[in-house]
Amino acid sequence: MTDPTESNIADPVFQSLRKRGHRITAQRETILQIFRDLPHGNHLSAEELHGKLVQSGSHVSLATTYRTLKLLSSLGLLRELDFAEGHKHYELKEDTVPHQHIICVACNATVEFEDHFLEEAGQKIGLRHNFEVIDAQFKIFGLCPDCKRKARESDFVSEQGRPAKMRIK
Ligand SMILES: [Zn+2]
Ligand SMILES: [Zn+2]
């Protein structure tokens, strides 16, 4: 991981936050840097981020990690995603192309996709209700190709295991 203390001082994102009166602690910079270093399309839960922080020698608590994630999301630096797994995931929002997610309900694999039509629809619906739209999230839930195949195979196995009478219709 890159050193967060010096390198980001001139970072325009942090400069504009400081101008707006937000304190950007080294810890918050470290967290943003972890998200920046993630391979494209990766998302982290608070627990996963906390694990990475502890690994890198930080003594931050899980509660502080939660609070910092909430704060960075409210500042528009991170995007909070609810994949309906009982906990939220986060991804970097700065200069990322608007995108949506397809989530596998069996293995939680997520695939990102872009759709201009959905972005526009989100903006339009927001406007219709006099909202200033910050983010529009569209989620598709289903079975990924792997899990679809596994489901078919186990169907086949149980089909084979049934008494012969039941198999013949
Ligand atoms: Zn994403
Ligand atoms: Zn899957």
PDB file of N, CA, C and O in Angstrom, residues 42-117:
ATOM      1  N   ASN A  42     -14.270  -4.298  -7.669  1.00  0.00           N
ATOM      2  CA  ASN A  42     -14.312  -4.904  -6.328  1.00  0.00           C
ATOM      3  C   ASN A  42     -15.061  -4.014  -5.345  1.00  0.00           C
ATOM      4  O   ASN A  42     -15.020  -2.800  -5.453  1.00  0.00           O
ATOM      5  N   HIS A  43     -15.720  -4.643  -4.408  1.00  0.00           N
ATOM      6  CA  HIS A  43     -16.451  -3.928  -3.372  1.00  0.00           C
ATOM      7  C   HIS A  43     -16.045  -4.506  -2.030  1.00  0.00           C
ATOM      8  O   HIS A  43     -15.762  -5.688  -1.933  1.00  0.00           O
ATOM      9  N   LEU A  44     -16.035  -3.677  -1.013  1.00  0.00           N
ATOM     10  CA  LEU A  44     -15.642  -4.151   0.318  1.00  0.00           C
ATOM     11  C   LEU A  44     -16.766  -3.921   1.308  1.00  0.00           C
ATOM     12  O   LEU A  44     -17.422  -2.878   1.270  1.00  0.00           O
ATOM     13  N   SER A  45     -16.954  -4.877   2.199  1.00  0.00           N
ATOM     14  CA  SER A  45     -17.839  -4.653   3.340  1.00  0.00           C
ATOM     15  C   SER A  45     -17.002  -4.000   4.439  1.00  0.00           C
ATOM     16  O   SER A  45     -15.772  -3.979   4.358  1.00  0.00           O
ATOM     17  N   ALA A  46     -17.674  -3.478   5.469  1.00  0.00           N
ATOM     18  CA  ALA A  46     -16.960  -2.853   6.582  1.00  0.00           C
ATOM     19  C   ALA A  46     -16.001  -3.867   7.224  1.00  0.00           C
ATOM     20  O   ALA A  46     -14.869  -3.524   7.577  1.00  0.00           O
ATOM     21  N   GLU A  47     -16.472  -5.112   7.334  1.00  0.00           N
ATOM     22  CA  GLU A  47     -15.644  -6.160   7.952  1.00  0.00           C
ATOM     23  C   GLU A  47     -14.394  -6.424   7.118  1.00  0.00           C
ATOM     24  O   GLU A  47     -13.297  -6.572   7.657  1.00  0.00           O
ATOM     25  N   GLU A  48     -14.579  -6.489   5.792  1.00  0.00           N
ATOM     26  CA  GLU A  48     -13.436  -6.745   4.910  1.00  0.00           C
ATOM     27  C   GLU A  48     -12.433  -5.595   4.968  1.00  0.00           C
ATOM     28  O   GLU A  48     -11.221  -5.809   5.013  1.00  0.00           O
ATOM     29  N   LEU A  49     -12.960  -4.368   4.970  1.00  0.00           N
ATOM     30  CA  LEU A  49     -12.083  -3.198   5.058  1.00  0.00           C
ATOM     31  C   LEU A  49     -11.336  -3.209   6.383  1.00  0.00           C
ATOM     32  O   LEU A  49     -10.127  -2.975   6.431  1.00  0.00           O
ATOM     33  N   HIS A  50     -12.057  -3.506   7.462  1.00  0.00           N
ATOM     34  CA  HIS A  50     -11.439  -3.547   8.780  1.00  0.00           C
ATOM     35  C   HIS A  50     -10.313  -4.579   8.811  1.00  0.00           C
ATOM     36  O   HIS A  50      -9.228  -4.305   9.339  1.00  0.00           O
ATOM     37  N   GLY A  51     -10.544  -5.718   8.184  1.00  0.00           N
ATOM     38  CA  GLY A  51      -9.510  -6.757   8.098  1.00  0.00           C
ATOM     39  C   GLY A  51      -8.260  -6.236   7.406  1.00  0.00           C
ATOM     40  O   GLY A  51      -7.134  -6.474   7.856  1.00  0.00           O
ATOM     41  N   LYS A  52      -8.464  -5.496   6.313  1.00  0.00           N
ATOM     42  CA  LYS A  52      -7.328  -4.938   5.566  1.00  0.00           C
ATOM     43  C   LYS A  52      -6.578  -3.899   6.399  1.00  0.00           C
ATOM     44  O   LYS A  52      -5.352  -3.816   6.349  1.00  0.00           O
ATOM     45  N   LEU A  53      -7.334  -3.094   7.153  1.00  0.00           N
ATOM     46  CA  LEU A  53      -6.714  -2.051   7.979  1.00  0.00           C
ATOM     47  C   LEU A  53      -5.847  -2.689   9.066  1.00  0.00           C
ATOM     48  O   LEU A  53      -4.723  -2.264   9.317  1.00  0.00           O
ATOM     49  N   VAL A  54      -6.406  -3.713   9.713  1.00  0.00           N
ATOM     50  CA  VAL A  54      -5.674  -4.397  10.780  1.00  0.00           C
ATOM     51  C   VAL A  54      -4.410  -5.043  10.201  1.00  0.00           C
ATOM     52  O   VAL A  54      -3.327  -4.961  10.780  1.00  0.00           O
ATOM     53  N   GLN A  55      -4.571  -5.652   9.015  1.00  0.00           N
ATOM     54  CA  GLN A  55      -3.435  -6.278   8.330  1.00  0.00           C
ATOM     55  C   GLN A  55      -2.309  -5.281   8.077  1.00  0.00           C
ATOM     56  O   GLN A  55      -1.137  -5.628   8.157  1.00  0.00           O
ATOM     57  N   SER A  56      -2.705  -4.036   7.758  1.00  0.00           N
ATOM     58  CA  SER A  56      -1.693  -3.028   7.440  1.00  0.00           C
ATOM     59  C   SER A  56      -1.163  -2.351   8.702  1.00  0.00           C
ATOM     60  O   SER A  56      -0.476  -1.347   8.637  1.00  0.00           O
ATOM     61  N   GLY A  57      -1.526  -2.897   9.879  1.00  0.00           N
ATOM     62  CA  GLY A  57      -0.929  -2.418  11.124  1.00  0.00           C
ATOM     63  C   GLY A  57      -1.738  -1.348  11.839  1.00  0.00           C
ATOM     64  O   GLY A  57      -1.291  -0.780  12.823  1.00  0.00           O
ATOM     65  N   SER A  58      -2.962  -1.063  11.353  1.00  0.00           N
ATOM     66  CA  SER A  58      -3.790  -0.047  11.991  1.00  0.00           C
ATOM     67  C   SER A  58      -4.524  -0.644  13.196  1.00  0.00           C
ATOM     68  O   SER A  58      -4.868  -1.829  13.193  1.00  0.00           O
ATOM     69  N   HIS A  59      -4.769   0.183  14.209  1.00  0.00           N
ATOM     70  CA  HIS A  59      -5.464  -0.318  15.403  1.00  0.00           C
ATOM     71  C   HIS A  59      -6.911   0.181  15.451  1.00  0.00           C
ATOM     72  O   HIS A  59      -7.525   0.196  16.507  1.00  0.00           O
ATOM     73  N   VAL A  60      -7.436   0.580  14.303  1.00  0.00           N
ATOM     74  CA  VAL A  60      -8.785   1.122  14.237  1.00  0.00           C
ATOM     75  C   VAL A  60      -9.817   0.042  14.602  1.00  0.00           C
ATOM     76  O   VAL A  60      -9.629  -1.135  14.288  1.00  0.00           O
ATOM     77  N   SER A  61     -10.872   0.457  15.302  1.00  0.00           N
ATOM     78  CA  SER A  61     -11.916  -0.506  15.683  1.00  0.00           C
ATOM     79  C   SER A  61     -12.910  -0.674  14.538  1.00  0.00           C
ATOM     80  O   SER A  61     -12.978   0.159  13.636  1.00  0.00           O
ATOM     81  N   LEU A  62     -13.682  -1.746  14.615  1.00  0.00           N
ATOM     82  CA  LEU A  62     -14.704  -1.989  13.591  1.00  0.00           C
ATOM     83  C   LEU A  62     -15.751  -0.879  13.627  1.00  0.00           C
ATOM     84  O   LEU A  62     -16.234  -0.426  12.584  1.00  0.00           O
ATOM     85  N   ALA A  63     -16.079  -0.401  14.832  1.00  0.00           N
ATOM     86  CA  ALA A  63     -17.080   0.668  14.974  1.00  0.00           C
ATOM     87  C   ALA A  63     -16.618   1.947  14.268  1.00  0.00           C
ATOM     88  O   ALA A  63     -17.400   2.600  13.578  1.00  0.00           O
ATOM     89  N   THR A  64     -15.339   2.290  14.430  1.00  0.00           N
ATOM     90  CA  THR A  64     -14.794   3.477  13.760  1.00  0.00           C
ATOM     91  C   THR A  64     -14.784   3.263  12.255  1.00  0.00           C
ATOM     92  O   THR A  64     -15.061   4.189  11.482  1.00  0.00           O
ATOM     93  N   THR A  65     -14.488   2.042  11.831  1.00  0.00           N
ATOM     94  CA  THR A  65     -14.488   1.730  10.402  1.00  0.00           C
ATOM     95  C   THR A  65     -15.890   1.967   9.828  1.00  0.00           C
ATOM     96  O   THR A  65     -16.035   2.599   8.785  1.00  0.00           O
ATOM     97  N   TYR A  66     -16.917   1.486  10.535  1.00  0.00           N
ATOM     98  CA  TYR A  66     -18.301   1.711  10.113  1.00  0.00           C
ATOM     99  C   TYR A  66     -18.586   3.204   9.979  1.00  0.00           C
ATOM    100  O   TYR A  66     -19.119   3.662   8.964  1.00  0.00           O
ATOM    101  N   ARG A  67     -18.235   3.956  11.038  1.00  0.00           N
ATOM    102  CA  ARG A  67     -18.520   5.398  11.054  1.00  0.00           C
ATOM    103  C   ARG A  67     -17.818   6.109   9.905  1.00  0.00           C
ATOM    104  O   ARG A  67     -18.398   6.964   9.251  1.00  0.00           O
ATOM    105  N   THR A  68     -16.542   5.744   9.669  1.00  0.00           N
ATOM    106  CA  THR A  68     -15.771   6.399   8.615  1.00  0.00           C
ATOM    107  C   THR A  68     -16.362   6.086   7.240  1.00  0.00           C
ATOM    108  O   THR A  68     -16.451   6.958   6.372  1.00  0.00           O
ATOM    109  N   LEU A  69     -16.811   4.847   7.046  1.00  0.00           N
ATOM    110  CA  LEU A  69     -17.434   4.467   5.776  1.00  0.00           C
ATOM    111  C   LEU A  69     -18.704   5.285   5.545  1.00  0.00           C
ATOM    112  O   LEU A  69     -18.957   5.759   4.433  1.00  0.00           O
ATOM    113  N   LYS A  70     -19.506   5.437   6.598  1.00  0.00           N
ATOM    114  CA  LYS A  70     -20.741   6.234   6.507  1.00  0.00           C
ATOM    115  C   LYS A  70     -20.404   7.674   6.143  1.00  0.00           C
ATOM    116  O   LYS A  70     -21.035   8.288   5.284  1.00  0.00           O
ATOM    117  N   LEU A  71     -19.390   8.224   6.820  1.00  0.00           N
ATOM    118  CA  LEU A  71     -18.994   9.615   6.584  1.00  0.00           C
ATOM    119  C   LEU A  71     -18.507   9.799   5.147  1.00  0.00           C
ATOM    120  O   LEU A  71     -18.966  10.708   4.441  1.00  0.00           O
ATOM    121  N   LEU A  72     -17.612   8.928   4.698  1.00  0.00           N
ATOM    122  CA  LEU A  72     -17.062   9.062   3.345  1.00  0.00           C
ATOM    123  C   LEU A  72     -18.158   8.890   2.294  1.00  0.00           C
ATOM    124  O   LEU A  72     -18.104   9.483   1.229  1.00  0.00           O
ATOM    125  N   SER A  73     -19.187   8.090   2.620  1.00  0.00           N
ATOM    126  CA  SER A  73     -20.320   7.935   1.702  1.00  0.00           C
ATOM    127  C   SER A  73     -21.154   9.213   1.674  1.00  0.00           C
ATOM    128  O   SER A  73     -21.578   9.666   0.608  1.00  0.00           O
ATOM    129  N   SER A  74     -21.370   9.802   2.855  1.00  0.00           N
ATOM    130  CA  SER A  74     -22.197  11.017   2.907  1.00  0.00           C
ATOM    131  C   SER A  74     -21.475  12.182   2.233  1.00  0.00           C
ATOM    132  O   SER A  74     -22.112  13.120   1.764  1.00  0.00           O
ATOM    133  N   LEU A  75     -20.155  12.127   2.157  1.00  0.00           N
ATOM    134  CA  LEU A  75     -19.390  13.177   1.478  1.00  0.00           C
ATOM    135  C   LEU A  75     -19.314  12.917  -0.028  1.00  0.00           C
ATOM    136  O   LEU A  75     -18.725  13.697  -0.772  1.00  0.00           O
ATOM    137  N   GLY A  76     -19.878  11.792  -0.457  1.00  0.00           N
ATOM    138  CA  GLY A  76     -19.887  11.483  -1.881  1.00  0.00           C
ATOM    139  C   GLY A  76     -18.591  10.879  -2.386  1.00  0.00           C
ATOM    140  O   GLY A  76     -18.344  10.837  -3.585  1.00  0.00           O
ATOM    141  N   LEU A  77     -17.729  10.416  -1.479  1.00  0.00           N
ATOM    142  CA  LEU A  77     -16.456   9.821  -1.903  1.00  0.00           C
ATOM    143  C   LEU A  77     -16.583   8.321  -2.119  1.00  0.00           C
ATOM    144  O   LEU A  77     -15.906   7.731  -2.943  1.00  0.00           O
ATOM    145  N   LEU A  78     -17.481   7.720  -1.342  1.00  0.00           N
ATOM    146  CA  LEU A  78     -17.746   6.297  -1.506  1.00  0.00           C
ATOM    147  C   LEU A  78     -19.211   6.117  -1.863  1.00  0.00           C
ATOM    148  O   LEU A  78     -20.042   6.983  -1.600  1.00  0.00           O
ATOM    149  N   ARG A  79     -19.512   4.977  -2.435  1.00  0.00           N
ATOM    150  CA  ARG A  79     -20.884   4.648  -2.774  1.00  0.00           C
ATOM    151  C   ARG A  79     -21.284   3.457  -1.906  1.00  0.00           C
ATOM    152  O   ARG A  79     -20.581   2.443  -1.882  1.00  0.00           O
ATOM    153  N   GLU A  80     -22.401   3.629  -1.181  1.00  0.00           N
ATOM    154  CA  GLU A  80     -22.880   2.559  -0.311  1.00  0.00           C
ATOM    155  C   GLU A  80     -23.825   1.674  -1.102  1.00  0.00           C
ATOM    156  O   GLU A  80     -24.788   2.160  -1.685  1.00  0.00           O
ATOM    157  N   LEU A  81     -23.538   0.394  -1.117  1.00  0.00           N
ATOM    158  CA  LEU A  81     -24.328  -0.542  -1.910  1.00  0.00           C
ATOM    159  C   LEU A  81     -24.971  -1.556  -0.983  1.00  0.00           C
ATOM    160  O   LEU A  81     -24.319  -2.071  -0.081  1.00  0.00           O
ATOM    161  N   ASP A  82     -26.230  -1.815  -1.214  1.00  0.00           N
ATOM    162  CA  ASP A  82     -26.916  -2.817  -0.416  1.00  0.00           C
ATOM    163  C   ASP A  82     -27.231  -4.006  -1.306  1.00  0.00           C
ATOM    164  O   ASP A  82     -28.126  -3.946  -2.131  1.00  0.00           O
ATOM    165  N   PHE A  83     -26.462  -5.061  -1.143  1.00  0.00           N
ATOM    166  CA  PHE A  83     -26.655  -6.241  -1.981  1.00  0.00           C
ATOM    167  C   PHE A  83     -27.554  -7.269  -1.298  1.00  0.00           C
ATOM    168  O   PHE A  83     -27.566  -8.431  -1.652  1.00  0.00           O
ATOM    169  N   ALA A  84     -28.271  -6.809  -0.261  1.00  0.00           N
ATOM    170  CA  ALA A  84     -29.220  -7.674   0.445  1.00  0.00           C
ATOM    171  C   ALA A  84     -28.562  -8.928   0.998  1.00  0.00           C
ATOM    172  O   ALA A  84     -29.084 -10.009   0.917  1.00  0.00           O
ATOM    173  N   GLU A  85     -27.364  -8.761   1.546  1.00  0.00           N
ATOM    174  CA  GLU A  85     -26.699  -9.894   2.194  1.00  0.00           C
ATOM    175  C   GLU A  85     -26.647  -9.656   3.692  1.00  0.00           C
ATOM    176  O   GLU A  85     -25.878 -10.306   4.399  1.00  0.00           O
ATOM    177  N   GLY A  86     -27.402  -8.691   4.158  1.00  0.00           N
ATOM    178  CA  GLY A  86     -27.392  -8.391   5.582  1.00  0.00           C
ATOM    179  C   GLY A  86     -26.326  -7.393   5.970  1.00  0.00           C
ATOM    180  O   GLY A  86     -26.280  -6.940   7.090  1.00  0.00           O
ATOM    181  N   HIS A  87     -25.424  -7.044   5.050  1.00  0.00           N
ATOM    182  CA  HIS A  87     -24.483  -5.969   5.331  1.00  0.00           C
ATOM    183  C   HIS A  87     -24.191  -5.198   4.056  1.00  0.00           C
ATOM    184  O   HIS A  87     -24.406  -5.694   2.963  1.00  0.00           O
ATOM    185  N   LYS A  88     -23.720  -3.983   4.224  1.00  0.00           N
ATOM    186  CA  LYS A  88     -23.500  -3.123   3.068  1.00  0.00           C
ATOM    187  C   LYS A  88     -22.100  -3.292   2.492  1.00  0.00           C
ATOM    188  O   LYS A  88     -21.181  -3.694   3.186  1.00  0.00           O
ATOM    189  N   HIS A  89     -21.995  -2.985   1.225  1.00  0.00           N
ATOM    190  CA  HIS A  89     -20.708  -2.969   0.557  1.00  0.00           C
ATOM    191  C   HIS A  89     -20.412  -1.550   0.115  1.00  0.00           C
ATOM    192  O   HIS A  89     -21.332  -0.761  -0.097  1.00  0.00           O
ATOM    193  N   TYR A  90     -19.152  -1.255  -0.042  1.00  0.00           N
ATOM    194  CA  TYR A  90     -18.757   0.094  -0.437  1.00  0.00           C
ATOM    195  C   TYR A  90     -17.817   0.037  -1.626  1.00  0.00           C
ATOM    196  O   TYR A  90     -17.054  -0.905  -1.787  1.00  0.00           O
ATOM    197  N   GLU A  91     -17.885   1.074  -2.453  1.00  0.00           N
ATOM    198  CA  GLU A  91     -16.938   1.209  -3.546  1.00  0.00           C
ATOM    199  C   GLU A  91     -16.613   2.684  -3.718  1.00  0.00           C
ATOM    200  O   GLU A  91     -17.355   3.554  -3.245  1.00  0.00           O
ATOM    201  N   LEU A  92     -15.512   2.958  -4.389  1.00  0.00           N
ATOM    202  CA  LEU A  92     -15.076   4.321  -4.632  1.00  0.00           C
ATOM    203  C   LEU A  92     -16.036   5.001  -5.589  1.00  0.00           C
ATOM    204  O   LEU A  92     -16.465   4.412  -6.567  1.00  0.00           O
ATOM    205  N   LYS A  93     -16.416   6.246  -5.270  1.00  0.00           N
ATOM    206  CA  LYS A  93     -17.358   6.924  -6.149  1.00  0.00           C
ATOM    207  C   LYS A  93     -16.664   7.931  -7.053  1.00  0.00           C
ATOM    208  O   LYS A  93     -17.109   8.212  -8.145  1.00  0.00           O
ATOM    209  N   GLU A  94     -15.560   8.501  -6.565  1.00  0.00           N
ATOM    210  CA  GLU A  94     -14.874   9.548  -7.328  1.00  0.00           C
ATOM    211  C   GLU A  94     -14.494   9.037  -8.715  1.00  0.00           C
ATOM    212  O   GLU A  94     -14.041   7.925  -8.868  1.00  0.00           O
ATOM    213  N   ASP A  95     -14.699   9.870  -9.667  1.00  0.00           N
ATOM    214  CA  ASP A  95     -14.438   9.617 -11.102  1.00  0.00           C
ATOM    215  C   ASP A  95     -14.670   8.173 -11.575  1.00  0.00           C
ATOM    216  O   ASP A  95     -13.983   7.686 -12.450  1.00  0.00           O
ATOM    217  N   THR A  96     -15.647   7.492 -10.997  1.00  0.00           N
ATOM    218  CA  THR A  96     -16.012   6.206 -11.586  1.00  0.00           C
ATOM    219  C   THR A  96     -17.205   6.431 -12.510  1.00  0.00           C
ATOM    220  O   THR A  96     -18.048   7.283 -12.254  1.00  0.00           O
ATOM    221  N   VAL A  97     -17.252   5.681 -13.585  1.00  0.00           N
ATOM    222  CA  VAL A  97     -18.372   5.768 -14.514  1.00  0.00           C
ATOM    223  C   VAL A  97     -19.599   5.233 -13.789  1.00  0.00           C
ATOM    224  O   VAL A  97     -19.514   4.210 -13.097  1.00  0.00           O
ATOM    225  N   PRO A  98     -20.753   5.923 -13.925  1.00  0.00           N
ATOM    226  CA  PRO A  98     -21.958   5.377 -13.276  1.00  0.00           C
ATOM    227  C   PRO A  98     -22.191   3.944 -13.748  1.00  0.00           C
ATOM    228  O   PRO A  98     -22.126   3.660 -14.935  1.00  0.00           O
ATOM    229  N   HIS A  99     -22.427   3.058 -12.791  1.00  0.00           N
ATOM    230  CA  HIS A  99     -22.665   1.669 -13.171  1.00  0.00           C
ATOM    231  C   HIS A  99     -23.617   1.018 -12.191  1.00  0.00           C
ATOM    232  O   HIS A  99     -23.866   1.536 -11.115  1.00  0.00           O
ATOM    233  N   GLN A 100     -24.145  -0.102 -12.583  1.00  0.00           N
ATOM    234  CA  GLN A 100     -25.097  -0.846 -11.772  1.00  0.00           C
ATOM    235  C   GLN A 100     -24.558  -2.253 -11.534  1.00  0.00           C
ATOM    236  O   GLN A 100     -23.493  -2.588 -12.041  1.00  0.00           O
ATOM    237  N   HIS A 101     -25.303  -3.045 -10.765  1.00  0.00           N
ATOM    238  CA  HIS A 101     -24.784  -4.359 -10.372  1.00  0.00           C
ATOM    239  C   HIS A 101     -25.785  -5.484 -10.595  1.00  0.00           C
ATOM    240  O   HIS A 101     -26.979  -5.311 -10.370  1.00  0.00           O
ATOM    241  N   ILE A 102     -25.247  -6.624 -11.024  1.00  0.00           N
ATOM    242  CA  ILE A 102     -26.016  -7.873 -11.052  1.00  0.00           C
ATOM    243  C   ILE A 102     -25.421  -8.748  -9.958  1.00  0.00           C
ATOM    244  O   ILE A 102     -24.196  -8.909  -9.898  1.00  0.00           O
ATOM    245  N   ILE A 103     -26.249  -9.269  -9.064  1.00  0.00           N
ATOM    246  CA  ILE A 103     -25.749  -9.995  -7.900  1.00  0.00           C
ATOM    247  C   ILE A 103     -26.255 -11.431  -7.913  1.00  0.00           C
ATOM    248  O   ILE A 103     -27.456 -11.680  -8.087  1.00  0.00           O
ATOM    249  N   CYS A 104     -25.340 -12.370  -7.730  1.00  0.00           N
ATOM    250  CA  CYS A 104     -25.729 -13.779  -7.637  1.00  0.00           C
ATOM    251  C   CYS A 104     -26.215 -14.057  -6.224  1.00  0.00           C
ATOM    252  O   CYS A 104     -25.503 -13.821  -5.253  1.00  0.00           O
ATOM    253  N   VAL A 105     -27.439 -14.567  -6.092  1.00  0.00           N
ATOM    254  CA  VAL A 105     -28.022 -14.794  -4.769  1.00  0.00           C
ATOM    255  C   VAL A 105     -27.421 -16.028  -4.095  1.00  0.00           C
ATOM    256  O   VAL A 105     -27.570 -16.215  -2.890  1.00  0.00           O
ATOM    257  N   ALA A 106     -26.723 -16.867  -4.882  1.00  0.00           N
ATOM    258  CA  ALA A 106     -26.153 -18.086  -4.290  1.00  0.00           C
ATOM    259  C   ALA A 106     -24.728 -17.868  -3.793  1.00  0.00           C
ATOM    260  O   ALA A 106     -24.382 -18.291  -2.697  1.00  0.00           O
ATOM    261  N   CYS A 107     -23.874 -17.186  -4.578  1.00  0.00           N
ATOM    262  CA  CYS A 107     -22.466 -17.049  -4.166  1.00  0.00           C
ATOM    263  C   CYS A 107     -22.064 -15.593  -3.959  1.00  0.00           C
ATOM    264  O   CYS A 107     -20.906 -15.308  -3.641  1.00  0.00           O
ATOM    265  N   ASN A 108     -22.999 -14.661  -4.117  1.00  0.00           N
ATOM    266  CA  ASN A 108     -22.762 -13.225  -3.918  1.00  0.00           C
ATOM    267  C   ASN A 108     -21.811 -12.588  -4.934  1.00  0.00           C
ATOM    268  O   ASN A 108     -21.328 -11.479  -4.712  1.00  0.00           O
ATOM    269  N   ALA A 109     -21.489 -13.294  -6.016  1.00  0.00           N
ATOM    270  CA  ALA A 109     -20.657 -12.687  -7.058  1.00  0.00           C
ATOM    271  C   ALA A 109     -21.389 -11.460  -7.602  1.00  0.00           C
ATOM    272  O   ALA A 109     -22.616 -11.479  -7.749  1.00  0.00           O
ATOM    273  N   THR A 110     -20.676 -10.365  -7.843  1.00  0.00           N
ATOM    274  CA  THR A 110     -21.310  -9.182  -8.410  1.00  0.00           C
ATOM    275  C   THR A 110     -20.657  -8.828  -9.732  1.00  0.00           C
ATOM    276  O   THR A 110     -19.443  -8.900  -9.872  1.00  0.00           O
ATOM    277  N   VAL A 111     -21.465  -8.473 -10.690  1.00  0.00           N
ATOM    278  CA  VAL A 111     -20.990  -8.052 -12.005  1.00  0.00           C
ATOM    279  C   VAL A 111     -21.468  -6.623 -12.212  1.00  0.00           C
ATOM    280  O   VAL A 111     -22.612  -6.299 -11.906  1.00  0.00           O
ATOM    281  N   GLU A 112     -20.578  -5.769 -12.684  1.00  0.00           N
ATOM    282  CA  GLU A 112     -20.958  -4.380 -12.924  1.00  0.00           C
ATOM    283  C   GLU A 112     -21.360  -4.202 -14.385  1.00  0.00           C
ATOM    284  O   GLU A 112     -20.805  -4.836 -15.266  1.00  0.00           O
ATOM    285  N   PHE A 113     -22.340  -3.346 -14.611  1.00  0.00           N
ATOM    286  CA  PHE A 113     -22.686  -3.019 -15.989  1.00  0.00           C
ATOM    287  C   PHE A 113     -23.070  -1.549 -16.081  1.00  0.00           C
ATOM    288  O   PHE A 113     -23.452  -0.930 -15.083  1.00  0.00           O
ATOM    289  N   GLU A 114     -22.908  -1.001 -17.263  1.00  0.00           N
ATOM    290  CA  GLU A 114     -23.292   0.389 -17.490  1.00  0.00           C
ATOM    291  C   GLU A 114     -24.519   0.424 -18.380  1.00  0.00           C
ATOM    292  O   GLU A 114     -24.626  -0.377 -19.308  1.00  0.00           O
ATOM    293  N   ASP A 115     -25.441   1.298 -18.060  1.00  0.00           N
ATOM    294  CA  ASP A 115     -26.609   1.452 -18.905  1.00  0.00           C
ATOM    295  C   ASP A 115     -27.079   2.891 -18.842  1.00  0.00           C
ATOM    296  O   ASP A 115     -27.597   3.347 -17.825  1.00  0.00           O
ATOM    297  N   HIS A 116     -26.854   3.607 -19.923  1.00  0.00           N
ATOM    298  CA  HIS A 116     -27.178   5.023 -19.986  1.00  0.00           C
ATOM    299  C   HIS A 116     -28.664   5.274 -19.717  1.00  0.00           C
ATOM    300  O   HIS A 116     -29.040   6.228 -19.041  1.00  0.00           O
ATOM    301  N   PHE A 117     -29.486   4.360 -20.207  1.00  0.00           N
ATOM    302  CA  PHE A 117     -30.935   4.494 -20.059  1.00  0.00           C
ATOM    303  C   PHE A 117     -31.330   4.512 -18.579  1.00  0.00           C
ATOM    304  O   PHE A 117     -32.164   5.310 -18.155  1.00  0.00           O
TER     305      PHE A 117
END
